[in-house]
Tab-separated table of C-alpha atoms in Angstrom:
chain	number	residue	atom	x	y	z
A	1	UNK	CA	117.947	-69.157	118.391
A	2	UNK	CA	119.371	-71.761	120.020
A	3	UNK	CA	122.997	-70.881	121.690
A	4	UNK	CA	124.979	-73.503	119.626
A	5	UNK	CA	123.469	-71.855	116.544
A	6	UNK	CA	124.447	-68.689	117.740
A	7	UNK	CA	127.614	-69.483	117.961
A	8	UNK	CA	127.680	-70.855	114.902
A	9	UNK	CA	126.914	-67.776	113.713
A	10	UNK	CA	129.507	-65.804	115.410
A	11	UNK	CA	132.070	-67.930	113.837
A	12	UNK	CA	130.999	-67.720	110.963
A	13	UNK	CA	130.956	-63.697	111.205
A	14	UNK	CA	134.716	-63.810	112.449
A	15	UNK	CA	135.709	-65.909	109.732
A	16	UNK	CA	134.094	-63.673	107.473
A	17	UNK	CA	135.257	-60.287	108.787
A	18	UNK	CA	139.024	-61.981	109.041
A	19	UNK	CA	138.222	-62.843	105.331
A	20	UNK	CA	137.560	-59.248	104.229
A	21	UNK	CA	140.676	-57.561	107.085
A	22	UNK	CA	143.346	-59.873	106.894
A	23	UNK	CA	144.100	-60.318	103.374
A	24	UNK	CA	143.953	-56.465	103.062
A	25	UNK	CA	146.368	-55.971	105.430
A	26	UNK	CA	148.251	-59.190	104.224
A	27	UNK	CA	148.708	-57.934	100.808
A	28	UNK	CA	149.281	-54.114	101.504
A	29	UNK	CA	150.297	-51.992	99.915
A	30	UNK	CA	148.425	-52.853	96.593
A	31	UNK	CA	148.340	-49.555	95.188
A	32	UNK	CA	150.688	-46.568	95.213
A	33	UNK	CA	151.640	-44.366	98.275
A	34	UNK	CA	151.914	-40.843	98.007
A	35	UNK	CA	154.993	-39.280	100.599
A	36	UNK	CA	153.691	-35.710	101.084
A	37	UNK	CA	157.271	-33.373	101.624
A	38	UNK	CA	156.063	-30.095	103.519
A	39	UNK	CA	158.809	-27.999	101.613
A	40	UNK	CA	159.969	-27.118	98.566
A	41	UNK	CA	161.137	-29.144	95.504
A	42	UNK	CA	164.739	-29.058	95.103
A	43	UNK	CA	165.485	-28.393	98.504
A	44	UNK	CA	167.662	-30.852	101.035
A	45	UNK	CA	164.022	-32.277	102.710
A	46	UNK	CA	162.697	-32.428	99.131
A	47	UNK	CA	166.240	-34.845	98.069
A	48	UNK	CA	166.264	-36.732	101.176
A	49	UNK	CA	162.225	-37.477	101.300
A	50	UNK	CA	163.090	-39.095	97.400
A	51	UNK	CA	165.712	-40.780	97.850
A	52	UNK	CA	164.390	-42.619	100.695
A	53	UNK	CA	161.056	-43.118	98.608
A	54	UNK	CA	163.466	-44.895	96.151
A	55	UNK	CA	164.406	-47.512	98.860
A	56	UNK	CA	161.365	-47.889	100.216
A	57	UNK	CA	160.142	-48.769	97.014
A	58	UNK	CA	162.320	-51.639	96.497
A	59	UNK	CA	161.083	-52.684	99.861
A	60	UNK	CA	157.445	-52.523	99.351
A	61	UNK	CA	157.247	-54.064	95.797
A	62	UNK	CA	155.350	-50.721	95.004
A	63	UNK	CA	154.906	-46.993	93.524
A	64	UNK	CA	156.169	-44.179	95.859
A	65	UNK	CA	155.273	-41.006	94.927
A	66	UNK	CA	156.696	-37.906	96.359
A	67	UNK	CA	154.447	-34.710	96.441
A	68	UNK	CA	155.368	-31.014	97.437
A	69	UNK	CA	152.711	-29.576	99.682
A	70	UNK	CA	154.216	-25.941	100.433
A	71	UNK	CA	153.368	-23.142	102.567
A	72	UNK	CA	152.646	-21.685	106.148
A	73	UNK	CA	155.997	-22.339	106.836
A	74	UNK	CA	155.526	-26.180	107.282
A	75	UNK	CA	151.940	-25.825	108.104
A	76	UNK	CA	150.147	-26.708	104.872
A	77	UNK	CA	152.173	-29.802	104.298
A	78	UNK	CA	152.091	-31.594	107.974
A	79	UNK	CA	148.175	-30.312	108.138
A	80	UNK	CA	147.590	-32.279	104.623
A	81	UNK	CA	149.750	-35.590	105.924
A	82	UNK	CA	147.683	-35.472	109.588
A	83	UNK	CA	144.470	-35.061	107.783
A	84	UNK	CA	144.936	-37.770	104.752
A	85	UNK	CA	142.655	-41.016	105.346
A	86	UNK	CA	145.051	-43.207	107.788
A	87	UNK	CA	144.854	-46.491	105.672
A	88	UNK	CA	148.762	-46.696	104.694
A	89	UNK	CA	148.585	-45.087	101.029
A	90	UNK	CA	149.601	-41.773	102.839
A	91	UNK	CA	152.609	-40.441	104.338
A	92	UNK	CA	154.561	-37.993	104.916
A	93	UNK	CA	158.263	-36.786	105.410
A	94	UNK	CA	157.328	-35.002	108.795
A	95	UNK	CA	160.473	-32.157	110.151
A	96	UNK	CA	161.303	-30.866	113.394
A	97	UNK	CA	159.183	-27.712	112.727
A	98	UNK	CA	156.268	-30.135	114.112
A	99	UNK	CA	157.693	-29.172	117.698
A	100	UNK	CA	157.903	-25.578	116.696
A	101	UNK	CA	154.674	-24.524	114.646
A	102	UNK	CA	152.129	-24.877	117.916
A	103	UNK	CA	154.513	-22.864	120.293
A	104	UNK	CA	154.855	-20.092	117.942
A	105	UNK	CA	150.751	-19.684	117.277
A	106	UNK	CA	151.027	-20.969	113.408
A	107	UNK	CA	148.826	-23.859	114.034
A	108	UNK	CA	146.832	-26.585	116.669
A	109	UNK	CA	149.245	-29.076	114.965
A	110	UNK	CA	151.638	-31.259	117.466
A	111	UNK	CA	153.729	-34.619	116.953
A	112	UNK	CA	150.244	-36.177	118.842
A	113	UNK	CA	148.485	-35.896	115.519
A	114	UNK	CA	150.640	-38.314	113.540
A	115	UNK	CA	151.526	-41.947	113.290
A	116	UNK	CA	155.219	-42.100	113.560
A	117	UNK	CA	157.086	-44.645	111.735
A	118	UNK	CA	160.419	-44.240	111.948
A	119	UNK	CA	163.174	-41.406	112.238
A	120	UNK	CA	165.969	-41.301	109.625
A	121	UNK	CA	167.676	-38.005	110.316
A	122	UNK	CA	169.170	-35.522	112.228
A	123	UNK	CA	171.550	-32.585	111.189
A	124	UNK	CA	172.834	-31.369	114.390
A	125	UNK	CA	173.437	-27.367	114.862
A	126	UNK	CA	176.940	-25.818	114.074
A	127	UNK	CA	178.442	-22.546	114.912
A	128	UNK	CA	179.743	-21.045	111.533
A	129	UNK	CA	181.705	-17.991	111.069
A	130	UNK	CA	184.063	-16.234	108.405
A	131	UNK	CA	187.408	-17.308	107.877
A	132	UNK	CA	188.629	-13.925	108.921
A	133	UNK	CA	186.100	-13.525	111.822
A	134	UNK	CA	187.986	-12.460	115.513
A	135	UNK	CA	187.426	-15.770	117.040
A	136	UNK	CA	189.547	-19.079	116.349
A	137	UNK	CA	187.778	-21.012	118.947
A	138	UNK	CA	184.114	-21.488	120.421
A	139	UNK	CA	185.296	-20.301	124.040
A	140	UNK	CA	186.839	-16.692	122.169
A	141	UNK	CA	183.177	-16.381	120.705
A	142	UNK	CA	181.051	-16.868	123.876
A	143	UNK	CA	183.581	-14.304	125.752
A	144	UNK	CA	183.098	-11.916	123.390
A	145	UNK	CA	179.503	-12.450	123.538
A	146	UNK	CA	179.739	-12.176	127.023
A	147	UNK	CA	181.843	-8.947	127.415
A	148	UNK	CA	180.312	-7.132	124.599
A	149	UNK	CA	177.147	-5.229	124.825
A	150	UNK	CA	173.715	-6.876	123.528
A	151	UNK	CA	173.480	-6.232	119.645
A	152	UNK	CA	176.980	-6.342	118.952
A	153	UNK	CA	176.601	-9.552	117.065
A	154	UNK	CA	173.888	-10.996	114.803
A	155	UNK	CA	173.175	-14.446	113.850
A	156	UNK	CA	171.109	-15.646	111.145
A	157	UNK	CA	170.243	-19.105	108.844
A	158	UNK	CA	166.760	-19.340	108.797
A	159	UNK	CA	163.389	-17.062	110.123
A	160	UNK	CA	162.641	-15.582	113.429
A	161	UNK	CA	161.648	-18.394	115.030
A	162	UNK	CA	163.145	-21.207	112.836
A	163	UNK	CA	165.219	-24.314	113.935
A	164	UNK	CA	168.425	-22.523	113.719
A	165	UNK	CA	167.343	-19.763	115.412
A	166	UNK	CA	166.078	-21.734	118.477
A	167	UNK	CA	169.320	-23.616	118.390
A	168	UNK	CA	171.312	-21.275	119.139
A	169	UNK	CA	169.035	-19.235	121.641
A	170	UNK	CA	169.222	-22.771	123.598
A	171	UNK	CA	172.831	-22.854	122.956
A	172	UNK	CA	173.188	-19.433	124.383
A	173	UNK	CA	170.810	-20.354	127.164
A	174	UNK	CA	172.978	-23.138	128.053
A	175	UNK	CA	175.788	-20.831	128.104
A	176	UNK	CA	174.094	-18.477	130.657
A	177	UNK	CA	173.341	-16.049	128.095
A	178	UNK	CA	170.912	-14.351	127.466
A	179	UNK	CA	169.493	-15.546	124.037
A	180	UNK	CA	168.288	-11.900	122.458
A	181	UNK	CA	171.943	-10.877	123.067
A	182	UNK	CA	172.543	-11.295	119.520
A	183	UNK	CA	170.757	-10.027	117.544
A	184	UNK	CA	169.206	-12.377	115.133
A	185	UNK	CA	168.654	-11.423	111.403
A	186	UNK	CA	165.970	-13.588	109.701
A	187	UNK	CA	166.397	-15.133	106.488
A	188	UNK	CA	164.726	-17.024	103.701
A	189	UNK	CA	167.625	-19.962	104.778
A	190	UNK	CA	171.335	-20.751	105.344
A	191	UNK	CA	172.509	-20.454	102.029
A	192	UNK	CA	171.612	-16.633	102.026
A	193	UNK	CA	172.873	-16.199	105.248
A	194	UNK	CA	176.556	-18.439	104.965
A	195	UNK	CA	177.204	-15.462	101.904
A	196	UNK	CA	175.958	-12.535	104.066
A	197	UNK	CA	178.399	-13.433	106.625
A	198	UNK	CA	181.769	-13.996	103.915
A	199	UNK	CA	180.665	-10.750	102.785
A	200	UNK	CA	180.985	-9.132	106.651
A	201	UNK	CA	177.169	-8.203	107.175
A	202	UNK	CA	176.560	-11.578	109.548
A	203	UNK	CA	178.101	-12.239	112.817
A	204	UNK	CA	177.126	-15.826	113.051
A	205	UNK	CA	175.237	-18.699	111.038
A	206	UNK	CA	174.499	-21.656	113.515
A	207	UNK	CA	173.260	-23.732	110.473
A	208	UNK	CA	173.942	-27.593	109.976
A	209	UNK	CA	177.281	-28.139	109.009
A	210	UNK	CA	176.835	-29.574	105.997
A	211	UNK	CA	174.678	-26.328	104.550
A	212	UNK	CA	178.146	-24.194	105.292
A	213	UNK	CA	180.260	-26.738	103.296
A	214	UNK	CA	180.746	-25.039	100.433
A	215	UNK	CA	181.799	-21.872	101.913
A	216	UNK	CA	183.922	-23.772	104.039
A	217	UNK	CA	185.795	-25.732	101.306
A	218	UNK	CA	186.116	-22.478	99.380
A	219	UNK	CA	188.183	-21.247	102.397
A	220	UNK	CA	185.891	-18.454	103.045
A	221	UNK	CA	184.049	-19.732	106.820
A	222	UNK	CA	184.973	-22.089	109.224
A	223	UNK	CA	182.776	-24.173	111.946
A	224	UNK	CA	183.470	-23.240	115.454
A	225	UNK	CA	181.850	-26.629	116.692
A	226	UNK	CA	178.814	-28.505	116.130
A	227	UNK	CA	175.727	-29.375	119.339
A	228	UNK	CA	175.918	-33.027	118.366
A	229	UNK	CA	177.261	-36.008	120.440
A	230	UNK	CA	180.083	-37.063	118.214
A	231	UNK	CA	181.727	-35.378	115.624
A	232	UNK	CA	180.577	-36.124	112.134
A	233	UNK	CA	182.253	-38.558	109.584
A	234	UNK	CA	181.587	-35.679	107.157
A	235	UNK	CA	183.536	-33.128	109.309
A	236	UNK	CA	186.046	-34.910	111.156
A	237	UNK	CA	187.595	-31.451	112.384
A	238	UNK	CA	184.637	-29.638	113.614
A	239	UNK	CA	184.727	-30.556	117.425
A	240	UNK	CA	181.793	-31.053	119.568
A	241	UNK	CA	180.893	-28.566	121.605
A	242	UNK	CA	181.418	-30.713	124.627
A	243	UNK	CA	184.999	-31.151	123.565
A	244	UNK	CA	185.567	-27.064	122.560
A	245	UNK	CA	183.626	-25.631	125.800
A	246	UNK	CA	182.686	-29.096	128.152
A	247	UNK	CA	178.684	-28.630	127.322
A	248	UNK	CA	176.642	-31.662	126.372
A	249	UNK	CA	174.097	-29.545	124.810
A	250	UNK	CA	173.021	-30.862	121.462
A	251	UNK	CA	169.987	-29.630	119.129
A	252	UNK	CA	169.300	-29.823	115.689
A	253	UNK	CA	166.775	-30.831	113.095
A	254	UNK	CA	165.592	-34.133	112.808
A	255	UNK	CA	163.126	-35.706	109.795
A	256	UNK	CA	161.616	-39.367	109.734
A	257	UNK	CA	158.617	-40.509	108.367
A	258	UNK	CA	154.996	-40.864	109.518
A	259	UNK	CA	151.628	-40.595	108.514
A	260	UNK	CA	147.882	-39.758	109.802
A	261	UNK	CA	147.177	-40.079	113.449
A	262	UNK	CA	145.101	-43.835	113.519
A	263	UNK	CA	147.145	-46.015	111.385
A	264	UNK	CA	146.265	-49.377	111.733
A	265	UNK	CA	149.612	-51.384	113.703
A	266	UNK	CA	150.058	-54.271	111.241
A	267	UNK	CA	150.471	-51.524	108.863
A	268	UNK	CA	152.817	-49.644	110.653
A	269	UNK	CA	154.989	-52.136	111.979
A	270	UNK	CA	155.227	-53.350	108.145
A	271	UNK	CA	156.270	-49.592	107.075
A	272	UNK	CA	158.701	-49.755	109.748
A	273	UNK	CA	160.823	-52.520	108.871
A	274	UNK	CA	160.608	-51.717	105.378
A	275	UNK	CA	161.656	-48.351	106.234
A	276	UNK	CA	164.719	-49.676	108.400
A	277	UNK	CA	165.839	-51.855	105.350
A	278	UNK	CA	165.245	-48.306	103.302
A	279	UNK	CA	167.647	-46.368	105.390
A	280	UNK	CA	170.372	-49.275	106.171
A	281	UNK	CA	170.463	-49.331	102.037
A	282	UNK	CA	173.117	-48.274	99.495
A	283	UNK	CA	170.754	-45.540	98.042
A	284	UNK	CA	170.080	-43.832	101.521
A	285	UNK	CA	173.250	-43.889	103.325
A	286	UNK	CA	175.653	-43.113	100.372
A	287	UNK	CA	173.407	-40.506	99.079
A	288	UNK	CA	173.268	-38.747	102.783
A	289	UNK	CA	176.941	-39.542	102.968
A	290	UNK	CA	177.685	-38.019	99.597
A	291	UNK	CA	175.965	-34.787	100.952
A	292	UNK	CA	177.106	-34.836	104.390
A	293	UNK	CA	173.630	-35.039	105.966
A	294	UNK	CA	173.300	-36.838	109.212
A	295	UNK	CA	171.649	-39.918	109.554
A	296	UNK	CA	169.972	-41.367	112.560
A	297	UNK	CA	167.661	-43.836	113.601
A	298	UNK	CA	165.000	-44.382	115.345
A	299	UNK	CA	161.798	-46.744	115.167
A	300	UNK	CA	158.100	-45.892	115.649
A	301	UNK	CA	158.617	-46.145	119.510
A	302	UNK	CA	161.536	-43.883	120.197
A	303	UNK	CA	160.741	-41.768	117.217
A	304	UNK	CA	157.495	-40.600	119.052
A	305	UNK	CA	159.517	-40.567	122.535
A	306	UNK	CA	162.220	-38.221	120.770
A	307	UNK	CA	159.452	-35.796	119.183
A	308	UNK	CA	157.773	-35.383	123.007
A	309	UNK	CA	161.273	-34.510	124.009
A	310	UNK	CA	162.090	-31.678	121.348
A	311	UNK	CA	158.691	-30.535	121.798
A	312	UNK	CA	159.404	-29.597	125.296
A	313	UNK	CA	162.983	-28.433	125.004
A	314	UNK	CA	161.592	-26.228	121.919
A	315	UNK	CA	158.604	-25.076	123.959
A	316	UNK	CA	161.160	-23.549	126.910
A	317	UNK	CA	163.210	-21.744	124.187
A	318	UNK	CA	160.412	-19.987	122.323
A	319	UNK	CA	159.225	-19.080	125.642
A	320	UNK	CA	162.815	-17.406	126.669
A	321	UNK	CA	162.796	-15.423	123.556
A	322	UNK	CA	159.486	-14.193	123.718
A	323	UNK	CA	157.716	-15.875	120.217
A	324	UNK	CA	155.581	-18.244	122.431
A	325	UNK	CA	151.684	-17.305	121.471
C-alpha cells in the first residue's frame, strides 16, 4: 500500500471513529441516569440526593432517578456506585463515610475508586447538650472533661466509629484530650441520641446542628459551638469553636456527587457544570436552607483534593481510638 493511500486510510478511520465518539458524547445523556443514595429512604442523604436530582434534571434535559442501595453501613451502596459501568448513566450521592469505611476494616473501598464530580455539602460538627446540663459555655465543658475522671461523661449521635464519633475524638484530640475519656455510647443516629440526652442518660451529642434543632427550638438542648469556619446562617448564635475556645479545628460530614472510577472527562466536566447550575438553583439552596443543612462547594478538582484530606485526618483519629483494622 502505497503511503498516501495509507493515509488515506487513517483519515478515513479517524473520521469514522470521531463519527461513532463524538456525537455520543455530544448528545449525552440520552437516556436516564440512575443516582444510587447509600442510605436509607427518608433520611436527610436520601432528601438532599433528590432534591438535587430535581435540579440536575432541569439541567440535563433528562430522567434522574434516585435509588436506595442500603447496608454495610455505607458499604453496599458506594461498592454498587464504584462498580456500575463508568459511561455517565451512573452515579452516586457518595458521603464522608468513604474516608472512614477502609480505616475501620469494613471494606478495600477509598475516595481513589470514584470519579468525583462535584461536592455540594458539608454539615459541620456541633457540641449539643441539655438545656439544664452544668456547662453554659464550651470552655466549662472541656474543664470538666479535663478535671473529671475518664467515664464521667458519654457522648453519642451515631455508631462506634461513625462521623460524629470521630468528630469529636478529633475535637478532643485537639483539645489535648484524650479521646476515650468519654465514654461514647453508640447509636442507630442523632435523633435517638438528642432525646437520650433531654431525658439525662447522654452527656453529649456532637451531631450537626441542624439534627439537634428541634430539641433546641423546643427549649430542651442547646449547642455549645459548632467545628466549622463561620457560624451558620441557620444558627446565627451557635459560635465557632474558634470564637468559644480560639481552636480552628473544624470536621464534619460532607456529600457531593460522583460516579465509577474511569469516567470519560467530556462527560464529567458536562456533569459538573450542570451540577454547579443544580446547586446555585432555587430548588437546592432553599430546600437546604429550609432545613438548615450546610451547603458547600466544590468542583471535581478540589472535591477529590478535599476527600484525600479527610481521608488522612480520619485515618489519624481511628488510629487514636483504637478502631483502625
Amino acid at each position: 500500500m502505497s503511503k498516501r493511500h495509507n493515509k488515506a486510510l487513517l483519515a478515513s478511520t479517524a473520521v469514522l471513529l470521531t463519527a461513532i465518539t463524538g456525537p455520543a458524547l455530544a448528545d449525552y445523556p440520552e437516556k436516564p441516569i440512575t443516582i444510587i443514595v447509600p442510605w436509607a429512604a427518608g433520611g436527610g442523604t436520601d432528601a438532599t440526593a433528590r432534591t438535587i436530582a430535581s435540579a440536575l434534571e432541569e439541567e440535563l434535559g433528562q430522567t434522574i432517578n434516585v435509588v436506595n442501595r442500603t447496608g454495610g453501613s455505607g458499604v453496599v451502596g458506594h461498592t454498587a456506585i464504584s462498580t456500575a459501568k463508568p459511561d455517565g448513566y451512573t452515579l452516586g450521592l457518595i458521603t464522608g463515610e468513604t474516608n472512614m469505611m477502609h480505616w475501620l476494616g469494613l471494606t478495600d473501598l477509598t475516595y481513589k475508586d470514584f470519579t468525583p464530580v462535584g461536592q455540594i455539602n458539608f454539615d459541620y460538627a456541633g457540641v449539643q447538650v441539655a438545656e439544664d446540663a452544668p456547662f453554659d459555655s464550651l470552655d466549662q465543658l472541656l474543664g470538666a472533661i479535663k478535671e473529671q475522671p475518664s467515664g464521667t461523661y458519654n457522648a453519642s449521635g451515631t455508631g462506634l466509629g461513625g462521623v460524629w464519633h470521630l468528630a469529636f475524638a478529633g475535637f478532643l484530640l485537639d483539645q489535648g484530650i484524650e479521646p476515650n475519656k468519654v465514654t461514647w455510647i453508640p447509636s442507630q443516629g442523632a435523633a435517638p441520641a438528642m432525646t437520650e440526652l433531654v431525658s439525662g442518660g447522654i452527656d453529649i451529642v456532637p451531631s450537626s446542628v441542624p439534627e439537634a434543632r428541634s430539641m433546641i427550638e423546643a427549649g430542651k438542648a442547646q449547642s455549645l459551638g459548632i467545628m466549622a469556619p463561620e457560624r451558620l446562617d441557620s444558627f446565627p448564635d451557635v459560635p465557632t469553636v474558634e470564637e468559644a475556645i480560639g481552636s480552628d479545628y473544624t470536621i464534619g460530614e460532607w456529600r457531593g456527587i460522583a460516579g465509577p472510577k474511569g469516567m470519560d472527562q467530556e462527560i464529567v466536566d458536562k456533569l459538573e457544570k450542570a451540577l454547579e447550575a443544580a446547586y446555585n438553583s432555587e430548588t437546592y439552596q432553599g430546600f437546604m436552607a429550609k432545613q438548615g443543612y450546610g451547603t458547600e462547594w466544590r468542583n471535581a478538582e478540589d472535591f477529590e483534593k478535599m476527600m484525600g484530606e479527610m481521608d488522612k485526618e480520619y485515618g489519624k483519629i481511628i488510629e487514636s481510638i483504637g478502631l483502625k483494622k
